[in-house]
Structures are given as structure tokens and as C-alpha cells.
């Protein structure tokens, strides 16, 4: 498999020239830093790492956490301990910053733990827009101790899209949503797992920092210069089209006030054959922007299909309903309602597994290849 | 008027921290560099400068040009001479790079003229993605002679959009198109001129390098990191909403294979009340991507209105038909056909002036304020 990696180690002050492949999956004793950010939204990266790389995470570092295990505190990772200091952890091989706030700033409270890690010669992986290597003091410490500072979002993508011809046998499925943080990465990863279980040649392609930290590769699309958003994704698709199924992580929403540039460029860059529409039941306003009501699923379906079909015919093939705020009984009612309204398979991936969506992907595959 | 400027002068190797206001309109003896790029598409920036700042342009620098005046060579600027060397020009105060190729690379053939200018202490203004200040040799020369190297596209916008409440009395009109290079900047500038003539308090807001070089301010939106596209435009609107009419330059197309991220983020960031749909008659395929057919105007109208109305109700209020490839007679037929099909005012701004579109903007203003 070809890699489309983006993280770079750099000596301080040098201009990043290329995107050096860096295998983030080589770390197996990861400490995840949240330091006071343990709500489900703010600890999104930590939760993703615990769920999909739980075996590589040895501790959560958070001196403010209201519990002693990640299972108790974040609902993932079971007995993985929460520690107040890096020195409590046996042989950590990396510190991963476990948050992904809008705007991507580094909270001041996290600085000490990062400095401590660098001082101890431990690599630090960050998905923030604030790049560690621009902190001269930190860079000097890392340079002295040999710790790598890996800024996952740092990149120099410079190719515009060419509307390239994609290989016909590789089926592209893209998760889109009505908002941020509704399960687009989660759904794509779970479908990949399910297809691999069924012995299909499937590959998850990350487009955000958490997905990159989990899968070890991808494009941090929201930090690519806008002229090159479509082109960088097109390049990633071309490099990975030896796979029969590509599950491309979506971002934001096509009508999100802040992030639609990212969403639409990504959509056009990957030119999907099919979309999975992800939403959270009962969410009615935009996350972090409560004054912005969300569009209905049928409006969004029309819009996404219209936008996506710019390149090749594309339809929504299923719906991933995130039922974290409703009971199992309410979830059944909600799924039935949406299945009826849209005439599509609907599932709550967390509770039900991604089986019906994986079925829909395979069905799409037959159509595309026929 | 508040400015939202972006160009920066920097000492070599320093990190750009802020967007230093820099009045590009203070130059009045500009030499425009095209060096072998004099087709209408490749010399887009030069043509824009000649048309809208003709009084400030003293020469075109191009040792390959097939004519001796810009009027002859580019159809704009009348007798403005074309020279083969900067030394032929009397007291130039700046060298403006006159091209804006897709991808924004600096052609190697232009390097000598830029070095010569810097060596002579003359400021250089570039709108390319290749930033002059990253060329250490050039930066050293400029540092020694005092020449400023102004990379118009260099920026550090870092604000996400908040779906801010915009002042109610400022009417936002945005030019959108079926492709690149069809007249979106031209149309917005011409409508601004027309409204100013009618004593309206109107302001053109540039979103591309040429528009910034012409008006002296704006946001080089295609070089903003994608997460901050919507937010940087929202900020520009907030800063300029003391004007009764804002004419916001559009970019690309919402279904452009390469540039839709830019287009849609810009559209959502400025949340227009009305759109002017710009197209070139007889163009059927995407510029530079001949294998990609363009969508029909009515399809585009539906799509743009659907996308734009995410924030507030927004409609296409007029059509700017670019008739450069058709005769005046054909243009009349074409305008009538489109006016009939879409039920909207249509004009060829270049031949007819922007009168009917300015009327449509004022009509929209009445509705918005009623």
C-alpha cells in the first residue's frame, strides 16, 4: 500500500519541503494528553485513539480528570489508567495530544506536559494548528534530547486537482454529515473493519488528525491551503486505488458556516460513488454555534448528491444514526422513521455494528463494477 | 474604511505573525512583468492592472512580447510601452508580477527580472503561491538594497467563522460563475464603479491576488488554510459593513474539480443577499480541464442558491455574460436567450457597461432594507 503521509519531523526553522512518511503506528506505549479536556467533544482524539488503538495506549495524562480510568472518564479504554504526571508511566514511547478543538490552538495548560515529554526524550504527536516546531524553546529541547516533534497537520500540499481518471475497480465511499462530531470517522473506520472481516480489500483513508493518528496515514485536509484541498485528496485517491473499497473520512458539513470549504473540496477531490450520511439524533443546532439550526436530512441528501454528482453519478447509500443521546428503544423508532423517510438502510453503528452499511457498500460495489 | 489587508513585508526567515496593512495603491509608476505570458488567460493580472489601474502602469516588461504596446498585445492600456528590460523604464517604483497561473508557481524565466528589480532597490509585488521571501538569495539582495518583497498571497488567517450577525443595512452581492476566468472580478469592480458614479456608498472586496493589487486590500482566499477560509471572509465582511453595498469578488465555481473548496467557503463566509452569475458564452468545458464539461446555467443557479441560502435567503439577481468570443450580434441573441430562460437581467458588462446589474443591486438593496 502506498502511503500518503503528512506528518513531518523538522529541525527548527527549516522550511518544510516535503511530506516525509512517518509511521505513527510504530508507537505501542502511547500516553494520551487531555489535561482538563475530558468532555466527549473536546476529548474526541483521545476517544478515537482509545477505541481504535486501545492496545497501544498505556495511560491518559490529565491532572484534572474526575476519575482514575479512561473507561470511567471517557467511556472507552476500560481500565487504562489516568495519571497526573508522565513520570508515573512505565516506558512511554510517545505523547499524543488528545484534543482537537475548533481553531486548533494549544491550551496553555498542556505546555508543561509537552515540555516534560521532550525533556525526557519522548516523541510528541500533535494534531493542532499551533505547530510545536514553531516553539523555538521546545524545538531546542527536542533537538538536544532527540525527541521528535510530529505536527500531524503540518503539510505543504501544492497540487491542484486535475479531475484525474480514477481506476474503475476501486469503489469510493465517503462519509458526510449534518454537522461536525457526529461519527463520520467512526463510521468509516467501522465499515473498514467489517469489510476486512469479510475478507474484502478495503482501506480507510483519514482526512483529519485523529484518523491519521489512528491509521498512521492520511491528509490533514483542514490544514491544507484551500487552492490545494481538492488536489491533495485526488492525489491520495490515486495512490490508494489498488484497493477494492476506499472508505474516505468526511469532515464538517457542506453547509457548515465555518468548515464548508473543507467539506466540499474533500467531496470533489475524492469523487465518491456513494455517500453515507451521518447524523446525531436529537441534535438540532450546529455544534459550537447554537444559533445555527441544522438542515433536514432530506435537504442535505439533495445537496450532497447534487454536489457529489459533479464528477460522477453519486447517491447516498445509507445513513449512520448516532444515538448517543437517546435510549435503545428511541433509537429503534428513530431508525425506522428515517429509513421510511429516506428509503435507505439506517443503523446506529455504535450499538448495532456497521453490518447494514457494509452490505450497502458491497451492493454499490456490484453496481459500479457491472 | 477599514482595511483587511494581507500582504506582508518580512525580514527573511521570520515567521509571518500578522497581516501587516500595506497600501499597494501607493505605487504610481508600476512595471508589470509578463515575460512570455501574454495570452489573455495567462496575463490575467496584467490585464486587470491595465484596465483598473492603467494610470499607475508605466510599462509592461516582457522580452518575448509580439508587440510594442500593451494595447496591441493585450487589448488594454493603449500606448503603454512594452520593454525588454527594467533599465528602459524611467523611475519605476514597483515591479508587479502580472500572471496568475493555476498552482501559482513562479516561471523560471521571470527570476532575472525580479532579481534585477530587487538589486535596483525597486519593490516587487507578487501574487504567486511561490513566495519571494522564501528565496534566501533574493531576500538577501532585497535586505541589502531596501527593496520590499511583497507576497500578496502570504497570510496567517487563523479565525474560524462564527456565523456572526452582519449589520442589516449593508447589502452583500457576490459574483459567482460557471468556471474560472469568466469575469467575476471584472463584473464586481465595474458594478462598484457604476454605483460610486450614482453616489452610492459601495465597496469592492477583493478575494484574489489581482483584485488585491488593484484595490490595495482584500483576502487572497485561495491561499488561506482551508479551516479558515469561511472565517477570514466573515472577518472581512464585518470590518467593511459600514458600506451600503459590498461587491464581493467570487472565485472558481462551486463544482470546479480543483477550486470548489475556495468557492464554497467564500460563498458561506460572505453570506450574500444576492448573486450575480457570470459565464462566458460558448465556453463548454472547464478552463485548463477540457475533459470536464461545464454545468448549465440553470443547474448552477439552483446549486448556488441552495448553497448560499444556508445562512440567509439568497437569489441570483442577474447574469453577466462574457461575450469575448462572440460578435455583438451574437451577443444580443445570447443575452435574450438567457434572459428568457432564467427570467433575469443579463448583460455583457464589457460591451454594455454594468448598468442593468447595478439596477438589480439597488433593487435588491430596497428589498433587503424594507
PDB file of N, CA and C in Angstrom, chain B residues 228-313:
ATOM      1  N   UNK B 228      -9.848  28.032   7.689  1.00  0.00           N
ATOM      2  CA  UNK B 228     -10.054  29.442   8.000  1.00  0.00           C
ATOM      3  C   UNK B 228     -10.578  30.253   6.811  1.00  0.00           C
ATOM      4  N   UNK B 229     -10.969  29.561   5.758  1.00  0.00           N
ATOM      5  CA  UNK B 229     -11.492  30.243   4.571  1.00  0.00           C
ATOM      6  C   UNK B 229     -12.766  30.999   4.917  1.00  0.00           C
ATOM      7  N   UNK B 230     -13.759  30.291   5.443  1.00  0.00           N
ATOM      8  CA  UNK B 230     -15.029  30.935   5.774  1.00  0.00           C
ATOM      9  C   UNK B 230     -14.804  32.055   6.794  1.00  0.00           C
ATOM     10  N   UNK B 231     -13.977  31.792   7.780  1.00  0.00           N
ATOM     11  CA  UNK B 231     -13.764  32.742   8.867  1.00  0.00           C
ATOM     12  C   UNK B 231     -13.051  34.008   8.433  1.00  0.00           C
ATOM     13  N   UNK B 232     -12.076  33.876   7.537  1.00  0.00           N
ATOM     14  CA  UNK B 232     -11.350  35.075   7.110  1.00  0.00           C
ATOM     15  C   UNK B 232     -12.283  35.995   6.323  1.00  0.00           C
ATOM     16  N   UNK B 233     -13.160  35.393   5.513  1.00  0.00           N
ATOM     17  CA  UNK B 233     -14.109  36.211   4.742  1.00  0.00           C
ATOM     18  C   UNK B 233     -15.141  36.850   5.675  1.00  0.00           C
ATOM     19  N   UNK B 234     -15.616  36.082   6.642  1.00  0.00           N
ATOM     20  CA  UNK B 234     -16.566  36.644   7.604  1.00  0.00           C
ATOM     21  C   UNK B 234     -15.950  37.878   8.284  1.00  0.00           C
ATOM     22  N   UNK B 235     -14.675  37.772   8.636  1.00  0.00           N
ATOM     23  CA  UNK B 235     -13.986  38.902   9.265  1.00  0.00           C
ATOM     24  C   UNK B 235     -13.916  40.114   8.349  1.00  0.00           C
ATOM     25  N   UNK B 236     -13.643  39.861   7.072  1.00  0.00           N
ATOM     26  CA  UNK B 236     -13.554  40.962   6.103  1.00  0.00           C
ATOM     27  C   UNK B 236     -14.908  41.669   5.959  1.00  0.00           C
ATOM     28  N   UNK B 237     -15.982  40.879   5.945  1.00  0.00           N
ATOM     29  CA  UNK B 237     -17.320  41.470   5.827  1.00  0.00           C
ATOM     30  C   UNK B 237     -17.622  42.330   7.057  1.00  0.00           C
ATOM     31  N   UNK B 238     -17.350  41.791   8.225  1.00  0.00           N
ATOM     32  CA  UNK B 238     -17.620  42.545   9.459  1.00  0.00           C
ATOM     33  C   UNK B 238     -16.866  43.871   9.468  1.00  0.00           C
ATOM     34  N   UNK B 239     -15.630  43.843   9.003  1.00  0.00           N
ATOM     35  CA  UNK B 239     -14.814  45.053   9.032  1.00  0.00           C
ATOM     36  C   UNK B 239     -15.271  46.124   8.043  1.00  0.00           C
ATOM     37  N   UNK B 240     -16.029  45.708   7.047  1.00  0.00           N
ATOM     38  CA  UNK B 240     -16.374  46.648   5.972  1.00  0.00           C
ATOM     39  C   UNK B 240     -17.866  46.924   5.856  1.00  0.00           C
ATOM     40  N   UNK B 241     -18.631  46.498   6.861  1.00  0.00           N
ATOM     41  CA  UNK B 241     -20.079  46.604   6.757  1.00  0.00           C
ATOM     42  C   UNK B 241     -20.631  47.998   6.995  1.00  0.00           C
ATOM     43  N   UNK B 242     -19.748  48.996   7.124  1.00  0.00           N
ATOM     44  CA  UNK B 242     -20.240  50.368   7.180  1.00  0.00           C
ATOM     45  C   UNK B 242     -20.657  50.834   5.779  1.00  0.00           C
ATOM     46  N   UNK B 243     -20.284  50.077   4.772  1.00  0.00           N
ATOM     47  CA  UNK B 243     -20.686  50.422   3.400  1.00  0.00           C
ATOM     48  C   UNK B 243     -22.084  49.899   3.100  1.00  0.00           C
ATOM     49  N   UNK B 244     -22.826  50.668   2.311  1.00  0.00           N
ATOM     50  CA  UNK B 244     -24.194  50.255   1.990  1.00  0.00           C
ATOM     51  C   UNK B 244     -24.218  49.051   1.054  1.00  0.00           C
ATOM     52  N   UNK B 245     -23.216  48.989   0.172  1.00  0.00           N
ATOM     53  CA  UNK B 245     -23.161  47.876  -0.779  1.00  0.00           C
ATOM     54  C   UNK B 245     -21.754  47.294  -0.805  1.00  0.00           C
ATOM     55  N   UNK B 246     -21.674  46.004  -0.583  1.00  0.00           N
ATOM     56  CA  UNK B 246     -20.390  45.316  -0.720  1.00  0.00           C
ATOM     57  C   UNK B 246     -20.454  44.431  -1.965  1.00  0.00           C
ATOM     58  N   UNK B 247     -19.483  44.608  -2.834  1.00  0.00           N
ATOM     59  CA  UNK B 247     -19.397  43.788  -4.049  1.00  0.00           C
ATOM     60  C   UNK B 247     -18.245  42.823  -3.849  1.00  0.00           C
ATOM     61  N   UNK B 248     -18.571  41.584  -3.554  1.00  0.00           N
ATOM     62  CA  UNK B 248     -17.552  40.620  -3.149  1.00  0.00           C
ATOM     63  C   UNK B 248     -17.153  39.747  -4.332  1.00  0.00           C
ATOM     64  N   UNK B 249     -15.882  39.848  -4.679  1.00  0.00           N
ATOM     65  CA  UNK B 249     -15.335  39.094  -5.810  1.00  0.00           C
ATOM     66  C   UNK B 249     -15.451  37.591  -5.574  1.00  0.00           C
ATOM     67  N   UNK B 250     -15.966  36.863  -6.555  1.00  0.00           N
ATOM     68  CA  UNK B 250     -16.046  35.410  -6.451  1.00  0.00           C
ATOM     69  C   UNK B 250     -14.823  34.731  -7.030  1.00  0.00           C
ATOM     70  N   UNK B 251     -14.731  33.422  -6.789  1.00  0.00           N
ATOM     71  CA  UNK B 251     -13.602  32.624  -7.263  1.00  0.00           C
ATOM     72  C   UNK B 251     -14.105  31.284  -7.785  1.00  0.00           C
ATOM     73  N   UNK B 252     -13.503  30.800  -8.856  1.00  0.00           N
ATOM     74  CA  UNK B 252     -13.763  29.436  -9.327  1.00  0.00           C
ATOM     75  C   UNK B 252     -15.224  29.140  -9.595  1.00  0.00           C
ATOM     76  N   UNK B 253     -15.655  27.977  -9.192  1.00  0.00           N
ATOM     77  CA  UNK B 253     -17.049  27.556  -9.334  1.00  0.00           C
ATOM     78  C   UNK B 253     -17.329  26.505  -8.267  1.00  0.00           C
ATOM     79  N   UNK B 254     -18.586  26.449  -7.839  1.00  0.00           N
ATOM     80  CA  UNK B 254     -18.956  25.527  -6.753  1.00  0.00           C
ATOM     81  C   UNK B 254     -18.821  24.069  -7.151  1.00  0.00           C
ATOM     82  N   UNK B 255     -18.696  23.790  -8.440  1.00  0.00           N
ATOM     83  CA  UNK B 255     -18.457  22.408  -8.859  1.00  0.00           C
ATOM     84  C   UNK B 255     -17.132  22.295  -9.612  1.00  0.00           C
ATOM     85  N   UNK B 256     -16.255  23.258  -9.451  1.00  0.00           N
ATOM     86  CA  UNK B 256     -14.953  23.170 -10.127  1.00  0.00           C
ATOM     87  C   UNK B 256     -14.136  22.034  -9.510  1.00  0.00           C
ATOM     88  N   UNK B 257     -13.610  21.133 -10.352  1.00  0.00           N
ATOM     89  CA  UNK B 257     -12.878  19.985  -9.800  1.00  0.00           C
ATOM     90  C   UNK B 257     -11.734  20.389  -8.872  1.00  0.00           C
ATOM     91  N   UNK B 258     -11.100  21.503  -9.157  1.00  0.00           N
ATOM     92  CA  UNK B 258      -9.929  21.889  -8.366  1.00  0.00           C
ATOM     93  C   UNK B 258     -10.221  22.948  -7.307  1.00  0.00           C
ATOM     94  N   UNK B 259     -11.152  23.840  -7.578  1.00  0.00           N
ATOM     95  CA  UNK B 259     -11.241  25.032  -6.724  1.00  0.00           C
ATOM     96  C   UNK B 259     -12.541  25.202  -5.938  1.00  0.00           C
ATOM     97  N   UNK B 260     -13.363  24.160  -5.883  1.00  0.00           N
ATOM     98  CA  UNK B 260     -14.655  24.305  -5.212  1.00  0.00           C
ATOM     99  C   UNK B 260     -14.522  24.572  -3.721  1.00  0.00           C
ATOM    100  N   UNK B 261     -13.435  24.125  -3.102  1.00  0.00           N
ATOM    101  CA  UNK B 261     -13.244  24.420  -1.669  1.00  0.00           C
ATOM    102  C   UNK B 261     -13.204  25.932  -1.472  1.00  0.00           C
ATOM    103  N   UNK B 262     -12.462  26.596  -2.319  1.00  0.00           N
ATOM    104  CA  UNK B 262     -12.331  28.053  -2.245  1.00  0.00           C
ATOM    105  C   UNK B 262     -13.691  28.719  -2.480  1.00  0.00           C
ATOM    106  N   UNK B 263     -14.361  28.302  -3.545  1.00  0.00           N
ATOM    107  CA  UNK B 263     -15.626  28.918  -3.949  1.00  0.00           C
ATOM    108  C   UNK B 263     -16.686  28.827  -2.860  1.00  0.00           C
ATOM    109  N   UNK B 264     -16.857  27.630  -2.314  1.00  0.00           N
ATOM    110  CA  UNK B 264     -17.951  27.414  -1.366  1.00  0.00           C
ATOM    111  C   UNK B 264     -17.647  28.047  -0.007  1.00  0.00           C
ATOM    112  N   UNK B 265     -16.402  27.969   0.430  1.00  0.00           N
ATOM    113  CA  UNK B 265     -16.050  28.618   1.693  1.00  0.00           C
ATOM    114  C   UNK B 265     -16.249  30.123   1.616  1.00  0.00           C
ATOM    115  N   UNK B 266     -15.865  30.679   0.488  1.00  0.00           N
ATOM    116  CA  UNK B 266     -16.052  32.114   0.235  1.00  0.00           C
ATOM    117  C   UNK B 266     -17.538  32.476   0.230  1.00  0.00           C
ATOM    118  N   UNK B 267     -18.316  31.672  -0.458  1.00  0.00           N
ATOM    119  CA  UNK B 267     -19.769  31.900  -0.534  1.00  0.00           C
ATOM    120  C   UNK B 267     -20.392  31.901   0.863  1.00  0.00           C
ATOM    121  N   UNK B 268     -20.043  30.910   1.675  1.00  0.00           N
ATOM    122  CA  UNK B 268     -20.622  30.847   3.021  1.00  0.00           C
ATOM    123  C   UNK B 268     -20.055  31.920   3.937  1.00  0.00           C
ATOM    124  N   UNK B 269     -18.798  32.267   3.740  1.00  0.00           N
ATOM    125  CA  UNK B 269     -18.198  33.292   4.599  1.00  0.00           C
ATOM    126  C   UNK B 269     -18.819  34.661   4.388  1.00  0.00           C
ATOM    127  N   UNK B 270     -19.201  34.971   3.145  1.00  0.00           N
ATOM    128  CA  UNK B 270     -19.744  36.317   2.889  1.00  0.00           C
ATOM    129  C   UNK B 270     -21.261  36.367   2.957  1.00  0.00           C
ATOM    130  N   UNK B 271     -21.912  35.198   2.972  1.00  0.00           N
ATOM    131  CA  UNK B 271     -23.366  35.135   3.167  1.00  0.00           C
ATOM    132  C   UNK B 271     -24.111  36.206   2.367  1.00  0.00           C
ATOM    133  N   UNK B 272     -24.018  36.130   1.066  1.00  0.00           N
ATOM    134  CA  UNK B 272     -24.584  37.210   0.247  1.00  0.00           C
ATOM    135  C   UNK B 272     -26.108  37.267   0.299  1.00  0.00           C
ATOM    136  N   UNK B 273     -26.636  38.483   0.058  1.00  0.00           N
ATOM    137  CA  UNK B 273     -28.069  38.637  -0.175  1.00  0.00           C
ATOM    138  C   UNK B 273     -28.414  38.300  -1.617  1.00  0.00           C
ATOM    139  N   UNK B 274     -27.473  38.573  -2.500  1.00  0.00           N
ATOM    140  CA  UNK B 274     -27.744  38.333  -3.916  1.00  0.00           C
ATOM    141  C   UNK B 274     -26.491  37.888  -4.645  1.00  0.00           C
ATOM    142  N   UNK B 275     -26.694  37.129  -5.712  1.00  0.00           N
ATOM    143  CA  UNK B 275     -25.581  36.625  -6.514  1.00  0.00           C
ATOM    144  C   UNK B 275     -25.690  37.138  -7.941  1.00  0.00           C
ATOM    145  N   UNK B 276     -24.553  37.394  -8.547  1.00  0.00           N
ATOM    146  CA  UNK B 276     -24.522  37.668  -9.985  1.00  0.00           C
ATOM    147  C   UNK B 276     -23.794  36.498 -10.633  1.00  0.00           C
ATOM    148  N   UNK B 277     -24.495  35.831 -11.515  1.00  0.00           N
ATOM    149  CA  UNK B 277     -23.942  34.629 -12.144  1.00  0.00           C
ATOM    150  C   UNK B 277     -23.170  35.038 -13.405  1.00  0.00           C
ATOM    151  N   UNK B 278     -21.884  34.745 -13.414  1.00  0.00           N
ATOM    152  CA  UNK B 278     -21.012  35.155 -14.517  1.00  0.00           C
ATOM    153  C   UNK B 278     -20.656  33.937 -15.372  1.00  0.00           C
ATOM    154  N   UNK B 279     -20.691  34.113 -16.678  1.00  0.00           N
ATOM    155  CA  UNK B 279     -20.307  32.988 -17.544  1.00  0.00           C
ATOM    156  C   UNK B 279     -19.778  33.528 -18.856  1.00  0.00           C
ATOM    157  N   UNK B 280     -19.047  32.679 -19.535  1.00  0.00           N
ATOM    158  CA  UNK B 280     -18.558  33.056 -20.856  1.00  0.00           C
ATOM    159  C   UNK B 280     -19.359  32.305 -21.910  1.00  0.00           C
ATOM    160  N   UNK B 281     -19.967  33.051 -22.807  1.00  0.00           N
ATOM    161  CA  UNK B 281     -20.747  32.430 -23.884  1.00  0.00           C
ATOM    162  C   UNK B 281     -19.842  31.547 -24.743  1.00  0.00           C
ATOM    163  N   UNK B 282     -20.346  30.421 -25.130  1.00  0.00           N
ATOM    164  CA  UNK B 282     -19.690  29.395 -25.965  1.00  0.00           C
ATOM    165  C   UNK B 282     -18.678  28.531 -25.198  1.00  0.00           C
ATOM    166  N   UNK B 283     -18.324  28.910 -23.974  1.00  0.00           N
ATOM    167  CA  UNK B 283     -17.406  28.017 -23.251  1.00  0.00           C
ATOM    168  C   UNK B 283     -18.197  26.799 -22.754  1.00  0.00           C
ATOM    169  N   UNK B 284     -17.739  25.633 -23.124  1.00  0.00           N
ATOM    170  CA  UNK B 284     -18.488  24.428 -22.763  1.00  0.00           C
ATOM    171  C   UNK B 284     -17.730  23.498 -21.841  1.00  0.00           C
ATOM    172  N   UNK B 285     -16.410  23.701 -21.775  1.00  0.00           N
ATOM    173  CA  UNK B 285     -15.624  22.842 -20.884  1.00  0.00           C
ATOM    174  C   UNK B 285     -14.800  23.712 -19.939  1.00  0.00           C
ATOM    175  N   UNK B 286     -14.357  23.092 -18.865  1.00  0.00           N
ATOM    176  CA  UNK B 286     -13.637  23.804 -17.811  1.00  0.00           C
ATOM    177  C   UNK B 286     -12.282  24.277 -18.314  1.00  0.00           C
ATOM    178  N   UNK B 287     -11.969  25.526 -17.997  1.00  0.00           N
ATOM    179  CA  UNK B 287     -10.692  26.102 -18.407  1.00  0.00           C
ATOM    180  C   UNK B 287      -9.523  25.277 -17.859  1.00  0.00           C
ATOM    181  N   UNK B 288      -8.668  24.822 -18.768  1.00  0.00           N
ATOM    182  CA  UNK B 288      -7.500  24.048 -18.352  1.00  0.00           C
ATOM    183  C   UNK B 288      -7.809  22.584 -18.094  1.00  0.00           C
ATOM    184  N   UNK B 289      -9.084  22.229 -18.094  1.00  0.00           N
ATOM    185  CA  UNK B 289      -9.504  20.833 -17.880  1.00  0.00           C
ATOM    186  C   UNK B 289     -10.574  20.510 -18.930  1.00  0.00           C
ATOM    187  N   UNK B 290     -10.115  20.373 -20.171  1.00  0.00           N
ATOM    188  CA  UNK B 290     -11.053  20.275 -21.288  1.00  0.00           C
ATOM    189  C   UNK B 290     -11.936  19.037 -21.240  1.00  0.00           C
ATOM    190  N   UNK B 291     -11.545  18.047 -20.436  1.00  0.00           N
ATOM    191  CA  UNK B 291     -12.359  16.837 -20.329  1.00  0.00           C
ATOM    192  C   UNK B 291     -13.507  16.990 -19.338  1.00  0.00           C
ATOM    193  N   UNK B 292     -13.647  18.173 -18.742  1.00  0.00           N
ATOM    194  CA  UNK B 292     -14.713  18.376 -17.761  1.00  0.00           C
ATOM    195  C   UNK B 292     -15.749  19.353 -18.313  1.00  0.00           C
ATOM    196  N   UNK B 293     -16.922  18.839 -18.734  1.00  0.00           N
ATOM    197  CA  UNK B 293     -17.958  19.737 -19.271  1.00  0.00           C
ATOM    198  C   UNK B 293     -18.507  20.644 -18.176  1.00  0.00           C
ATOM    199  N   UNK B 294     -18.905  21.849 -18.556  1.00  0.00           N
ATOM    200  CA  UNK B 294     -19.497  22.781 -17.597  1.00  0.00           C
ATOM    201  C   UNK B 294     -20.980  22.482 -17.409  1.00  0.00           C
ATOM    202  N   UNK B 295     -21.503  22.801 -16.239  1.00  0.00           N
ATOM    203  CA  UNK B 295     -22.928  22.648 -15.951  1.00  0.00           C
ATOM    204  C   UNK B 295     -23.718  23.759 -16.635  1.00  0.00           C
ATOM    205  N   UNK B 296     -24.994  23.522 -16.835  1.00  0.00           N
ATOM    206  CA  UNK B 296     -25.858  24.551 -17.422  1.00  0.00           C
ATOM    207  C   UNK B 296     -26.081  25.667 -16.398  1.00  0.00           C
ATOM    208  N   UNK B 297     -26.440  26.841 -16.912  1.00  0.00           N
ATOM    209  CA  UNK B 297     -26.680  27.974 -16.013  1.00  0.00           C
ATOM    210  C   UNK B 297     -27.822  27.698 -15.043  1.00  0.00           C
ATOM    211  N   UNK B 298     -28.850  26.997 -15.509  1.00  0.00           N
ATOM    212  CA  UNK B 298     -29.970  26.779 -14.593  1.00  0.00           C
ATOM    213  C   UNK B 298     -29.601  25.774 -13.500  1.00  0.00           C
ATOM    214  N   UNK B 299     -28.803  24.775 -13.836  1.00  0.00           N
ATOM    215  CA  UNK B 299     -28.330  23.863 -12.793  1.00  0.00           C
ATOM    216  C   UNK B 299     -27.487  24.621 -11.770  1.00  0.00           C
ATOM    217  N   UNK B 300     -26.608  25.473 -12.296  1.00  0.00           N
ATOM    218  CA  UNK B 300     -25.726  26.234 -11.398  1.00  0.00           C
ATOM    219  C   UNK B 300     -26.520  27.189 -10.517  1.00  0.00           C
ATOM    220  N   UNK B 301     -27.537  27.812 -11.120  1.00  0.00           N
ATOM    221  CA  UNK B 301     -28.359  28.725 -10.336  1.00  0.00           C
ATOM    222  C   UNK B 301     -28.985  27.992  -9.149  1.00  0.00           C
ATOM    223  N   UNK B 302     -29.559  26.824  -9.412  1.00  0.00           N
ATOM    224  CA  UNK B 302     -30.169  26.032  -8.343  1.00  0.00           C
ATOM    225  C   UNK B 302     -29.147  25.703  -7.261  1.00  0.00           C
ATOM    226  N   UNK B 303     -27.993  25.234  -7.705  1.00  0.00           N
ATOM    227  CA  UNK B 303     -26.962  24.827  -6.749  1.00  0.00           C
ATOM    228  C   UNK B 303     -26.459  26.008  -5.920  1.00  0.00           C
ATOM    229  N   UNK B 304     -26.153  27.112  -6.585  1.00  0.00           N
ATOM    230  CA  UNK B 304     -25.648  28.283  -5.849  1.00  0.00           C
ATOM    231  C   UNK B 304     -26.696  28.818  -4.871  1.00  0.00           C
ATOM    232  N   UNK B 305     -27.934  28.859  -5.296  1.00  0.00           N
ATOM    233  CA  UNK B 305     -28.970  29.395  -4.398  1.00  0.00           C
ATOM    234  C   UNK B 305     -29.161  28.474  -3.197  1.00  0.00           C
ATOM    235  N   UNK B 306     -29.088  27.168  -3.453  1.00  0.00           N
ATOM    236  CA  UNK B 306     -29.236  26.218  -2.362  1.00  0.00           C
ATOM    237  C   UNK B 306     -28.082  26.376  -1.360  1.00  0.00           C
ATOM    238  N   UNK B 307     -26.857  26.458  -1.879  1.00  0.00           N
ATOM    239  CA  UNK B 307     -25.691  26.617  -1.010  1.00  0.00           C
ATOM    240  C   UNK B 307     -25.728  27.958  -0.282  1.00  0.00           C
ATOM    241  N   UNK B 308     -26.011  29.019  -1.020  1.00  0.00           N
ATOM    242  CA  UNK B 308     -25.936  30.364  -0.436  1.00  0.00           C
ATOM    243  C   UNK B 308     -27.007  30.568   0.613  1.00  0.00           C
ATOM    244  N   UNK B 309     -28.153  29.939   0.422  1.00  0.00           N
ATOM    245  CA  UNK B 309     -29.262  30.173   1.337  1.00  0.00           C
ATOM    246  C   UNK B 309     -29.096  29.436   2.658  1.00  0.00           C
ATOM    247  N   UNK B 310     -27.962  28.752   2.839  1.00  0.00           N
ATOM    248  CA  UNK B 310     -27.687  28.114   4.124  1.00  0.00           C
ATOM    249  C   UNK B 310     -27.777  29.141   5.239  1.00  0.00           C
ATOM    250  N   UNK B 311     -27.430  30.365   4.946  1.00  0.00           N
ATOM    251  CA  UNK B 311     -27.323  31.373   6.002  1.00  0.00           C
ATOM    252  C   UNK B 311     -28.474  32.378   5.982  1.00  0.00           C
ATOM    253  N   UNK B 312     -28.732  32.935   4.840  1.00  0.00           N
ATOM    254  CA  UNK B 312     -29.914  33.792   4.710  1.00  0.00           C
ATOM    255  C   UNK B 312     -30.433  33.642   3.290  1.00  0.00           C
ATOM    256  N   UNK B 313     -31.722  33.939   3.088  1.00  0.00           N
ATOM    257  CA  UNK B 313     -32.279  33.725   1.752  1.00  0.00           C
ATOM    258  C   UNK B 313     -31.449  34.490   0.728  1.00  0.00           C
TER     259      UNK B 313
END
